[in-house]
């Protein structure tokens, strides 16, 4: 018999005897019946924990009077190993339970005050080592097996339902999850006592596979043969697809191979037979794949028409991918035939037939027809008119391409006929070259004839600048010889006609006199009727264009939440947008405010724009420009000073002299640009120019002066000409 905890028990017995209590002052704690010197007294007993079948020793007085010892579960014991007045020994019966021993005499019963407990070493002497199968009886023999709550096979397969159990033997039914190896028994506690079978091992039957069907079509059945296959739980196919096995026989079973079972590069798949015990047996087999014998038509097929593929196992196909990585929208398939419509975007080349197993089977090369252009009418055309193409397979065309000087111009088309179609030539298709047609699959075919496309309307390519009211300007472009009238269109859609203009003979340029009106306008060139015209970009008339926007100091537009026009400290003007040069501007609106002193018109105290404010270096090379308008003339009899401040009131330039015309300050009611050299700034302008401090416009004037209608915009630095 295999002994467990031998060293521990020896140590426990020793400790038990060493802990026997003495009489003296502790006697009352060891005896419940003190009757004088002739009475039975119990001073100590032991060992505890004790071993059933071992001796239990009592120490006390008058123990020779004890006629029986009562132990829980064993009843009264009258057969003593030895008995004297001071010591009594008995053998502990095997059926004794933990509890309190009682010494019985003719005069008294003395009950111990400490509980008798037992050391019960579970041990295994033998297990069933002969080969067993799930459902067979398995035996464990040893001692104290009545304390066992679990029989555990390898990989923690636990059995708690015992067929029989005694102190010396346990019988259980082998579970189907059991496998061979060292097993154990436990008492089932939270921190359990575990006793292993040591060098004795359970020998549990496992299934064995001798063969599987060598070649299988996905979706059909495979036969597995072998022994003890009734222990099989499932089959795992390559790709991680698990199929449960229902009621397998001992020597064979049938399982359906999933359609999405995966194959390796050689076309092989794996079936792994899995037992309830977790044992696995892997077998390799081949999956049937589609095979193609023919394409109909095989040559000169046409996008959008039907293609038939014949072969074998074509019902395994899950997708059809044409050259150009174009997947067919749908198809119908049987084992020997697959029919589909060739996608419009499909390209010539082999077609891949894909299966759920991950296999791709290539067909023979497929050739496709392309459009052919046999005629174009007319070969010379004005943009906006219709061009007709004739040929074959033109219903494949999705785009017509003109090669213009500005690049390719593409025109979408949807021909309804395979032999002819017409379309409108766009205005930007002006060119003289062959044209191309493109199909949905990217095929491009060029015409053999050159097509000349003339502009339908005049085309403006550039304008001479600056544009000054009443002055001559030049427009360059195409078809300008067809211009019959010209208007300048100002704010509010107000039209000012051009009374004198002259185009060049080849239509590439046109000279005209600008109407005598300043402001912002675009130029409209008419061709024959008011409904046919071309518009230019918007231009500023009477002012110089802003050469460099980064050098603008104030333009009265919002910049990061700041607009200097909103900083009108004196409240005598406001921001306006009605008829400016380019958006917002500042205008004085108060009439004849108090004379004398200086009045801030606009200001930016310490420049909210900070380091982003315009700055120039080399001030002798720069000028200050601003766009100004006086809606009304101001007589020179009324004195005024109109200073622009550069960061400090001591650094300024008076702009009033630049508005003087004879005996009035005037811009003739229109916007104009004044130019002031930076060298004319008084008070010592820094170089480079300052970016902090007080910036703005201040005014001092006579009482009778009215500056209502004074407008200003685009205050800026610019390189001197």
XYZ file of C-alpha atoms in Angstrom:
721
model
C 0.000 0.000 0.000
C 1.244 3.493 -0.851
C 1.491 5.520 2.394
C 0.722 9.226 2.224
C 1.853 11.882 4.724
C 3.918 9.316 6.745
C 6.338 11.946 7.980
C 3.506 14.310 8.856
C 1.643 11.681 10.895
C 4.734 10.745 12.871
C 5.296 14.382 13.636
C 1.602 14.816 14.599
C 1.680 11.841 16.986
C 4.805 13.208 18.611
C 3.257 16.613 19.011
C 0.073 14.995 20.402
C 1.961 13.319 23.232
C 4.093 16.350 23.899
C 0.892 18.339 24.350
C -0.603 16.123 27.028
C -1.666 18.427 29.832
C -0.467 18.030 33.409
C -2.667 18.193 36.542
C -1.922 21.127 38.780
C -3.695 24.403 38.178
C -5.068 23.367 34.788
C -6.839 20.301 36.110
C -10.207 21.963 36.143
C -9.907 22.580 32.442
C -9.278 18.857 31.734
C -11.971 17.293 33.868
C -15.659 17.970 34.175
C -16.196 15.721 37.238
C -14.019 16.572 40.258
C -15.091 14.267 43.112
C -12.209 14.224 45.565
C -9.186 11.955 45.840
C -11.141 8.728 45.109
C -12.810 10.072 42.002
C -11.735 9.427 38.398
C -9.980 12.484 36.993
C -8.713 13.129 33.459
C -5.612 15.243 33.130
C -4.714 14.642 29.473
C -5.259 12.312 26.540
C -3.759 11.859 23.134
C -2.630 11.841 20.499
C -5.032 14.174 18.718
C -5.091 14.189 15.741
C -5.055 10.392 16.011
C -4.994 7.481 13.606
C -7.899 5.042 13.564
C -6.562 1.647 14.552
C -3.872 3.281 16.683
C -3.730 3.679 20.439
C -5.408 6.425 22.433
C -3.773 7.143 25.853
C -5.505 8.748 28.855
C -3.578 10.163 31.872
C -5.230 10.998 35.199
C -6.089 9.667 38.635
C -8.025 6.569 39.670
C -8.191 5.401 36.037
C -8.229 1.808 37.231
C -11.886 2.495 38.177
C -12.806 3.130 34.503
C -14.955 0.315 33.166
C -15.466 1.692 29.623
C -14.397 4.456 27.275
C -17.073 5.895 24.996
C -15.885 7.214 21.613
C -18.237 8.979 19.130
C -19.464 6.551 16.524
C -17.755 3.538 18.133
C -19.802 3.282 21.311
C -18.361 1.909 24.586
C -14.957 0.247 24.501
C -14.265 -2.183 27.369
C -11.273 -3.963 25.836
C -8.294 -2.006 27.189
C -4.740 -2.331 25.973
C -3.623 -1.444 29.520
C -5.108 0.172 32.626
C -3.479 1.519 35.805
C -4.516 4.144 38.310
C -2.705 6.866 36.333
C -2.825 5.646 32.700
C -5.358 3.993 30.414
C -4.739 2.809 26.800
C -7.256 1.657 24.183
C -7.221 0.867 20.430
C -9.242 3.340 18.343
C -11.905 1.505 16.334
C -12.029 2.236 12.593
C -15.605 3.540 12.863
C -14.747 6.229 15.393
C -15.827 9.754 14.541
C -14.368 13.056 15.732
C -15.831 14.087 19.102
C -15.325 14.138 22.876
C -14.188 10.897 24.625
C -16.013 9.950 27.875
C -14.459 7.848 30.712
C -17.158 5.731 32.398
C -16.866 4.298 35.911
C -19.377 2.971 38.404
C -19.360 6.312 40.153
C -19.104 8.881 37.356
C -18.700 9.797 33.691
C -15.815 12.113 32.892
C -16.053 13.940 29.535
C -12.909 15.352 27.893
C -12.966 19.106 27.292
C -11.020 18.960 23.987
C -12.237 17.240 20.829
C -10.621 14.130 19.493
C -9.782 14.583 15.805
C -8.222 12.210 13.293
C -5.496 12.337 10.675
C -6.909 10.512 7.646
C -4.245 10.112 4.951
C -5.908 9.386 1.578
C -3.772 6.958 -0.402
C -3.909 5.110 -3.717
C -2.589 1.596 -3.838
C -3.774 0.684 -7.331
C -5.859 1.788 -10.296
C -7.206 0.015 -13.354
C -4.245 -0.080 -15.718
C -5.786 -2.349 -18.317
C -7.046 -0.593 -21.455
C -10.489 0.897 -20.903
C -12.932 2.708 -23.145
C -15.496 5.385 -22.448
C -18.397 3.688 -20.655
C -16.235 1.012 -18.999
C -15.823 0.683 -15.205
C -12.651 2.152 -13.722
C -11.440 1.210 -10.208
C -9.284 3.098 -7.701
C -8.105 1.236 -4.543
C -6.370 2.619 -1.456
C -7.284 3.940 1.980
C -9.587 6.649 3.222
C -11.119 6.782 -0.225
C -14.426 7.473 1.487
C -13.144 11.061 1.823
C -12.689 11.421 -1.939
C -15.152 13.643 -3.785
C -13.542 13.739 -7.248
C -11.762 11.273 -9.527
C -9.800 13.313 -12.069
C -8.502 11.935 -15.374
C -5.707 13.731 -17.340
C -6.464 17.234 -18.658
C -8.759 17.832 -15.690
C -11.607 15.549 -16.757
C -13.511 15.369 -13.446
C -15.893 12.595 -12.372
C -18.056 13.201 -9.281
C -20.755 10.598 -9.889
C -19.300 7.342 -8.457
C -20.708 3.883 -9.151
C -19.546 2.785 -5.672
C -17.379 4.179 -2.862
C -15.951 2.731 0.357
C -12.992 3.586 2.486
C -10.849 1.256 0.383
C -12.283 1.416 -3.161
C -13.999 3.697 -5.680
C -15.588 2.667 -8.972
C -16.454 5.176 -11.732
C -17.571 5.007 -15.362
C -14.895 6.208 -17.793
C -16.180 9.478 -19.361
C -15.922 9.971 -23.103
C -13.622 12.970 -22.506
C -11.058 10.804 -20.643
C -7.610 10.206 -22.052
C -4.584 8.152 -20.966
C -2.112 9.267 -18.307
C -1.613 9.825 -14.590
C -4.890 10.428 -12.768
C -5.677 11.706 -9.267
C -8.323 11.821 -6.545
C -9.218 14.864 -4.420
C -11.345 15.660 -1.411
C -13.037 18.467 -3.345
C -12.094 21.183 -0.847
C -11.406 24.771 -1.906
C -7.743 24.013 -1.268
C -7.984 20.282 -1.940
C -5.901 17.326 -0.901
C -4.757 15.763 -4.180
C -3.351 12.228 -4.424
C -1.850 11.084 -7.729
C -1.592 7.583 -9.111
C 2.175 7.913 -9.482
C 3.728 5.484 -11.945
C 0.379 3.811 -12.507
C -1.445 5.332 -15.477
C -4.904 5.055 -16.908
C -4.865 3.507 -20.375
C -7.886 4.949 -22.207
C -8.800 3.915 -25.721
C -8.514 6.753 -28.318
C -9.920 6.746 -31.844
C -7.622 5.894 -34.740
C -8.148 6.997 -38.358
C -6.906 4.739 -41.083
C -8.231 6.647 -44.117
C -10.409 9.462 -45.437
C -11.888 9.853 -48.919
C -8.919 10.954 -51.036
C -10.704 13.444 -53.298
C -13.897 15.231 -52.376
C -16.022 17.915 -53.981
C -16.820 20.753 -51.573
C -20.370 20.395 -50.324
C -20.350 16.605 -50.683
C -19.610 13.883 -48.113
C -16.340 12.358 -46.970
C -16.058 8.891 -45.400
C -13.694 8.436 -42.461
C -12.641 4.876 -41.507
C -10.705 3.592 -38.502
C -11.251 2.190 -35.029
C -13.134 3.465 -31.993
C -14.542 6.269 -34.091
C -17.605 6.375 -31.866
C -15.392 8.520 -29.602
C -15.166 11.260 -32.278
C -16.879 14.575 -31.539
C -16.121 16.680 -34.644
C -13.983 17.227 -37.715
C -12.132 20.519 -38.247
C -11.478 21.322 -41.912
C -8.710 23.623 -43.105
C -9.795 27.194 -42.731
C -10.889 26.518 -39.145
C -14.355 25.190 -40.067
C -15.723 22.780 -37.474
C -18.376 20.202 -38.388
C -20.028 18.197 -35.596
C -20.187 14.427 -36.152
C -23.570 12.880 -35.442
C -23.693 9.277 -34.173
C -20.402 8.008 -35.615
C -19.914 4.249 -35.895
C -17.009 2.427 -34.311
C -15.265 1.834 -37.629
C -16.571 4.631 -39.903
C -18.655 7.762 -40.215
C -19.663 10.227 -42.915
C -19.260 14.001 -42.754
C -20.081 16.777 -45.261
C -17.075 18.777 -46.455
C -17.921 22.517 -46.164
C -17.873 24.471 -49.418
C -15.530 27.039 -47.900
C -12.899 24.489 -46.854
C -9.579 26.100 -47.774
C -6.808 24.586 -49.873
C -3.049 25.148 -49.910
C -0.973 26.109 -52.928
C -0.977 22.484 -54.114
C -4.755 22.243 -53.832
C -4.729 20.032 -50.735
C -6.941 20.395 -47.691
C -6.798 18.967 -44.155
C -9.455 17.160 -42.124
C -8.622 16.962 -38.408
C -10.652 14.362 -36.533
C -11.225 15.522 -32.938
C -12.189 13.089 -30.131
C -14.192 14.072 -27.068
C -10.924 13.651 -25.167
C -9.358 16.383 -27.276
C -7.133 13.972 -29.177
C -6.631 15.083 -32.788
C -5.786 13.103 -35.923
C -5.067 15.108 -39.105
C -5.476 13.689 -42.607
C -4.784 15.359 -45.943
C -7.125 15.072 -48.912
C -7.715 16.794 -52.254
C -10.588 19.118 -53.150
C -12.194 18.992 -56.557
C -11.752 22.251 -58.512
C -13.579 23.714 -61.527
C -12.092 22.974 -64.938
C -12.748 24.994 -68.112
C -12.976 23.370 -71.520
C -14.194 26.280 -73.680
C -15.388 29.894 -73.920
C -18.207 30.880 -76.259
C -17.412 33.162 -77.982
C -13.675 32.735 -77.372
C -12.621 35.574 -79.687
C -13.995 39.037 -80.446
C -16.529 38.909 -77.670
C -18.286 42.183 -76.934
C -18.730 43.909 -73.615
C -22.358 43.818 -72.524
C -23.117 40.557 -74.334
C -23.465 36.968 -73.051
C -20.448 34.727 -72.475
C -20.789 30.973 -71.890
C -18.103 28.963 -70.098
C -18.248 25.168 -70.314
C -16.340 22.654 -68.219
C -16.735 20.599 -65.051
C -17.568 21.448 -61.443
C -18.469 25.003 -62.468
C -21.134 25.031 -59.765
C -18.272 25.572 -57.291
C -17.589 29.058 -58.707
C -18.439 31.889 -56.302
C -17.155 34.862 -58.319
C -15.928 35.641 -61.834
C -13.201 38.266 -62.235
C -12.229 39.610 -65.654
C -8.938 41.224 -66.598
C -8.729 44.733 -65.196
C -9.942 43.345 -61.834
C -13.573 43.670 -62.892
C -15.998 41.347 -61.100
C -19.124 40.169 -62.874
C -22.334 41.365 -61.230
C -23.913 37.918 -61.393
C -23.989 34.611 -63.226
C -25.859 31.335 -63.455
C -23.959 28.075 -63.102
C -24.465 24.344 -63.257
C -21.775 21.694 -62.929
C -20.957 21.868 -66.653
C -21.937 25.407 -67.758
C -21.642 28.978 -66.491
C -23.389 31.888 -68.212
C -22.917 35.609 -67.583
C -22.881 39.066 -69.181
C -19.440 40.481 -69.927
C -19.132 43.678 -67.824
C -18.712 46.896 -69.794
C -15.473 47.614 -67.914
C -13.992 44.133 -68.499
C -10.708 44.005 -70.383
C -9.304 41.361 -72.708
C -7.371 38.520 -71.075
C -7.834 35.407 -68.965
C -10.810 35.237 -66.580
C -10.407 33.985 -63.007
C -13.079 31.636 -61.648
C -12.887 31.816 -57.853
C -14.213 29.242 -55.402
C -15.103 29.412 -51.726
C -12.041 27.287 -50.975
C -9.756 30.122 -52.112
C -8.825 28.494 -55.393
C -8.705 30.592 -58.605
C -8.951 28.806 -61.951
C -7.940 30.774 -65.047
C -9.785 30.419 -68.348
C -8.149 30.701 -71.769
C -7.505 34.260 -72.989
C -10.638 36.190 -73.988
C -10.366 38.776 -76.772
C -12.795 41.707 -77.045
C -13.882 43.895 -79.935
C -13.066 47.626 -79.940
C -14.928 50.500 -81.638
C -13.891 51.502 -85.143
C -14.422 55.061 -86.511
C -15.098 55.023 -90.229
C -16.406 58.564 -90.706
C -16.807 62.002 -89.054
C -19.243 64.668 -90.240
C -18.392 67.535 -90.568
C -14.606 67.676 -90.295
C -14.756 71.430 -89.620
C -17.239 72.610 -87.027
C -17.991 75.516 -84.735
C -18.137 74.625 -81.040
C -21.693 74.260 -79.840
C -22.824 72.370 -82.954
C -23.308 68.626 -83.328
C -20.690 66.223 -84.689
C -21.650 62.805 -86.119
C -19.462 59.696 -85.897
C -20.046 56.506 -87.907
C -18.367 53.126 -87.558
C -18.763 49.781 -85.805
C -19.313 48.854 -82.163
C -19.734 52.531 -81.355
C -22.251 51.630 -78.635
C -19.205 50.738 -76.492
C -18.044 54.373 -76.524
C -18.476 56.344 -73.285
C -16.217 59.347 -73.990
C -15.056 61.463 -76.940
C -11.721 63.248 -76.404
C -10.554 66.492 -78.065
C -6.860 67.396 -77.869
C -6.875 71.181 -77.248
C -3.995 73.515 -76.537
C -5.140 73.647 -72.899
C -5.204 69.841 -72.581
C -7.661 67.011 -73.204
C -11.349 67.905 -73.218
C -13.554 64.881 -72.539
C -17.195 64.700 -73.623
C -19.392 61.974 -72.062
C -21.645 60.220 -74.584
C -24.222 57.410 -74.539
C -24.581 56.055 -78.091
C -27.802 54.184 -78.711
C -26.545 52.662 -81.956
C -23.502 50.543 -82.722
C -23.009 52.235 -86.114
C -23.563 55.971 -85.529
C -24.121 58.664 -82.918
C -23.996 62.453 -82.657
C -23.103 64.807 -79.823
C -22.665 68.515 -79.176
C -19.109 69.830 -79.292
C -18.441 71.876 -76.132
C -17.201 75.456 -76.300
C -13.835 74.564 -74.749
C -13.076 71.891 -77.388
C -11.461 74.369 -79.801
C -8.749 72.324 -81.529
C -7.373 70.957 -84.778
C -6.370 67.324 -84.351
C -7.604 63.761 -84.537
C -10.228 62.866 -81.960
C -10.323 59.776 -79.771
C -13.105 57.636 -78.381
C -12.824 55.711 -75.120
C -14.801 52.703 -73.901
C -15.800 51.768 -70.355
C -12.854 49.347 -70.128
C -10.361 52.117 -70.951
C -9.699 51.189 -74.581
C -8.960 54.296 -76.701
C -9.288 54.469 -80.485
C -8.172 57.474 -82.565
C -9.815 58.707 -85.735
C -7.842 58.784 -88.971
C -9.294 62.195 -89.878
C -8.385 65.549 -88.313
C -11.307 67.518 -86.912
C -11.153 71.322 -86.772
C -13.258 72.931 -84.023
C -13.669 76.702 -84.151
C -14.871 78.738 -81.158
C -18.570 79.443 -80.943
C -18.186 82.689 -78.986
C -15.354 85.141 -78.564
C -12.722 83.908 -76.110
C -10.851 86.359 -73.856
C -7.353 85.256 -72.868
C -5.975 88.509 -71.363
C -6.698 92.200 -70.667
C -4.227 95.084 -70.700
C -3.906 96.802 -67.285
C -4.341 99.175 -65.599
C -7.756 100.026 -66.992
C -8.362 103.792 -67.000
C -11.652 105.539 -67.703
C -11.709 107.111 -71.191
C -8.407 105.456 -72.141
C -7.523 102.853 -74.735
C -7.180 99.226 -73.660
C -6.526 95.931 -75.487
C -8.253 92.558 -75.222
C -6.514 89.450 -76.599
C -8.230 86.157 -77.384
C -9.948 84.236 -80.174
C -12.809 84.940 -82.583
C -12.779 88.574 -81.463
C -13.589 89.593 -85.038
C -17.158 88.338 -84.428
C -17.798 90.881 -81.645
C -20.717 93.161 -82.532
C -21.105 95.165 -79.297
C -19.380 95.701 -75.941
C -20.672 96.735 -72.503
C -18.915 97.425 -69.213
C -21.168 95.968 -66.473
C -20.827 97.861 -63.158
C -22.301 97.212 -59.709
C -26.065 96.826 -59.703
C -25.828 95.374 -63.247
C -25.510 98.880 -64.695
C -24.256 98.707 -68.276
C -22.039 101.353 -69.893
C -21.695 100.774 -73.686
C -18.370 101.031 -75.493
C -18.768 103.404 -78.376
C -15.455 102.768 -80.143
C -13.677 99.419 -80.634
C -11.694 97.670 -83.381
C -10.807 93.948 -83.634
C -7.824 92.617 -85.571
C -8.443 90.773 -88.840
C -7.431 87.404 -87.395
C -9.658 87.926 -84.347
C -6.826 87.528 -81.804
C -6.974 91.088 -80.415
C -9.416 93.964 -79.953
C -8.796 97.600 -78.977
C -11.462 99.727 -77.282
C -11.952 102.977 -75.395
C -13.034 102.470 -71.790
C -16.244 104.301 -70.784
C -15.645 107.459 -68.778
C -16.710 105.861 -65.505
C -14.568 104.491 -62.710
C -15.436 101.569 -60.486
C -15.357 97.789 -60.641
C -16.855 96.142 -63.729
C -16.519 93.218 -66.089
C -16.473 93.472 -69.885
C -19.209 91.758 -71.914
C -18.533 90.968 -75.603
C -21.684 90.361 -77.660
C -21.883 88.207 -80.761
C -24.858 89.181 -82.895
C -27.571 89.087 -80.205
C -27.996 89.972 -76.516
C -28.247 86.273 -75.689
C -24.817 85.357 -77.104
C -21.938 86.900 -75.147
C -18.667 86.286 -73.342
C -17.756 87.952 -70.008
C -14.272 88.892 -68.837
C -12.915 88.816 -65.321
C -13.827 91.800 -63.120
C -11.457 94.773 -63.412
C -10.971 97.976 -61.402
C -11.339 101.080 -63.558
C -9.636 104.302 -62.520
C -7.482 102.646 -59.872
C -4.252 100.718 -59.980
C -4.585 97.028 -59.184
C -3.134 95.806 -55.900
C 0.263 94.471 -56.952
C 1.079 92.495 -53.779
C -1.720 91.672 -51.303
C 0.865 90.945 -48.582
C 1.844 94.656 -48.605
C -1.698 95.910 -47.908
C -1.854 97.924 -44.649
C -5.647 98.465 -44.523
C -8.260 97.178 -46.961
C -11.222 97.392 -44.529
C -11.992 93.697 -44.872
C -12.397 91.465 -41.829
C -9.085 89.885 -40.793
C -9.274 87.421 -37.892
C -12.159 89.310 -36.294
C -10.466 92.706 -36.821
C -11.546 95.394 -39.253
C -9.929 98.796 -38.873
C -13.122 100.420 -40.172
C -14.810 99.289 -36.981
C -12.304 101.379 -34.975
C -13.863 104.707 -36.001
C -13.151 106.476 -32.707
C -14.741 109.786 -33.702
C -17.938 108.204 -35.022
C -17.911 110.329 -38.171
C -17.641 107.524 -40.695
C -18.420 103.870 -41.317
C -17.548 100.816 -43.372
C -19.454 100.501 -46.667
C -19.586 97.884 -49.441
C -22.020 99.322 -51.985
C -19.813 100.735 -54.763
C -16.212 100.154 -53.808
C -13.169 99.225 -55.806
C -12.901 95.713 -54.343
C -15.315 94.974 -51.549
C -15.459 97.003 -48.298
C -14.109 100.578 -47.922
C -14.299 103.457 -45.394
C -16.544 106.534 -45.973
C -17.147 109.762 -43.982
C -20.871 110.228 -43.294
C -21.024 113.103 -40.719
C -21.473 116.680 -42.051
C -19.428 119.686 -40.816
C -18.385 118.530 -37.377
C -16.561 120.927 -35.014
C -13.567 122.678 -36.550
C -10.093 122.621 -35.054
C -8.212 119.835 -33.375
C -7.518 116.456 -34.838
C -10.185 113.835 -35.470
C -9.405 110.136 -35.878
C -11.241 108.803 -38.894
C -9.982 105.210 -38.616
C -7.396 103.696 -36.323
C -5.683 100.504 -35.316
C -4.120 101.085 -31.904
C -0.943 99.004 -31.648
C -2.032 97.037 -34.680
C -4.277 94.140 -33.786
C -2.775 92.289 -36.738
C 0.591 92.503 -34.939
C 3.558 90.950 -36.680
C 1.366 90.113 -39.691
C 1.130 93.804 -40.609
C 2.776 94.762 -43.890
C 6.409 95.838 -43.639
C 8.989 96.898 -46.200
C 12.724 97.431 -46.095
C 14.581 99.902 -48.311
C 11.924 102.601 -48.133
C 13.469 104.661 -50.933
C 12.393 101.889 -53.314
C 8.738 101.964 -52.219
C 5.701 104.212 -52.486
C 2.450 104.415 -50.496
C -0.669 103.918 -52.609
C -4.343 104.242 -51.707
C -7.611 104.282 -53.626
C -9.610 107.454 -52.873
C -12.942 108.895 -53.971
C -14.524 112.294 -53.187
C -18.168 112.090 -54.077
C -18.265 115.917 -53.906
C -15.586 118.552 -54.591
C -14.277 120.486 -51.549
C -13.300 124.171 -52.161
C -9.696 125.007 -51.338
C -10.902 128.089 -49.409
C -11.666 125.571 -46.659
C -8.336 124.520 -45.235
C -7.746 120.905 -44.211
C -5.015 118.519 -43.175
C -5.597 114.812 -43.888
C -2.736 112.809 -42.389
C -1.991 109.094 -42.616
C -0.172 108.006 -39.435
C 2.697 105.449 -39.501
C 2.755 104.043 -35.947
C 3.029 107.482 -34.324
C 1.303 110.837 -34.839
C 4.729 112.401 -35.349
C 5.352 110.163 -38.391
C 2.814 111.015 -41.106
C 2.093 112.103 -44.642
C -0.628 114.630 -45.613
C -2.617 113.171 -48.521
C -4.744 116.296 -49.112
C -2.276 117.862 -51.593
C -2.532 114.728 -53.760
C -6.279 115.379 -54.160
C -5.899 119.014 -55.196
C -7.198 119.940 -58.657
C -7.158 123.684 -59.295
C -9.139 125.356 -56.515
C -10.874 122.207 -55.268
C -10.043 118.893 -53.719
C -11.550 116.443 -56.221
C -11.473 112.968 -57.778
C -14.300 113.938 -60.130
C -16.609 111.685 -58.149
C -14.826 108.449 -59.137
C -12.275 106.197 -57.531
C -8.666 107.027 -58.262
C -5.293 105.827 -57.000
C -2.879 108.333 -55.448
C 0.798 107.522 -55.142
C 3.083 109.023 -52.448
C 6.842 108.278 -52.191
C 7.765 106.943 -48.749
C 10.568 109.487 -48.750
C 7.849 112.175 -48.453
C 6.761 110.852 -45.040
C 7.493 113.411 -42.316
C 8.851 112.698 -38.842
C 11.395 110.003 -39.737
C 9.918 106.780 -41.105
C 11.929 103.788 -39.852
C 13.657 101.410 -42.248
C 12.358 98.739 -42.231
C 8.945 100.231 -41.551
C 7.381 99.959 -38.106
C 4.746 97.271 -37.368
C 3.519 98.449 -33.942
C 2.066 101.636 -32.524
C -0.828 103.854 -33.640
C -1.846 103.553 -37.286
C -4.717 105.291 -39.020
C -6.101 108.453 -40.651
C -6.646 111.786 -38.846
C -8.299 115.005 -40.082
C -8.273 118.661 -39.065
C -10.366 121.148 -41.092
C -12.273 124.443 -41.266
C -15.809 124.609 -39.868
C -17.422 125.280 -43.231
C -15.846 122.201 -44.820
C -17.944 119.104 -45.495
C -16.111 115.839 -46.088
C -19.234 113.745 -46.475
C -18.580 111.264 -49.292
C -14.826 110.974 -48.678
C -14.015 107.291 -49.401
C -10.738 105.373 -49.027
C -9.603 101.776 -49.625
C -6.539 99.577 -50.211
C -3.859 101.540 -48.353
C -0.684 99.703 -49.328
C 3.023 99.683 -49.981
C 4.239 99.069 -53.527
C 7.567 99.047 -55.334
C 8.207 102.316 -57.098
C 8.052 102.164 -60.897
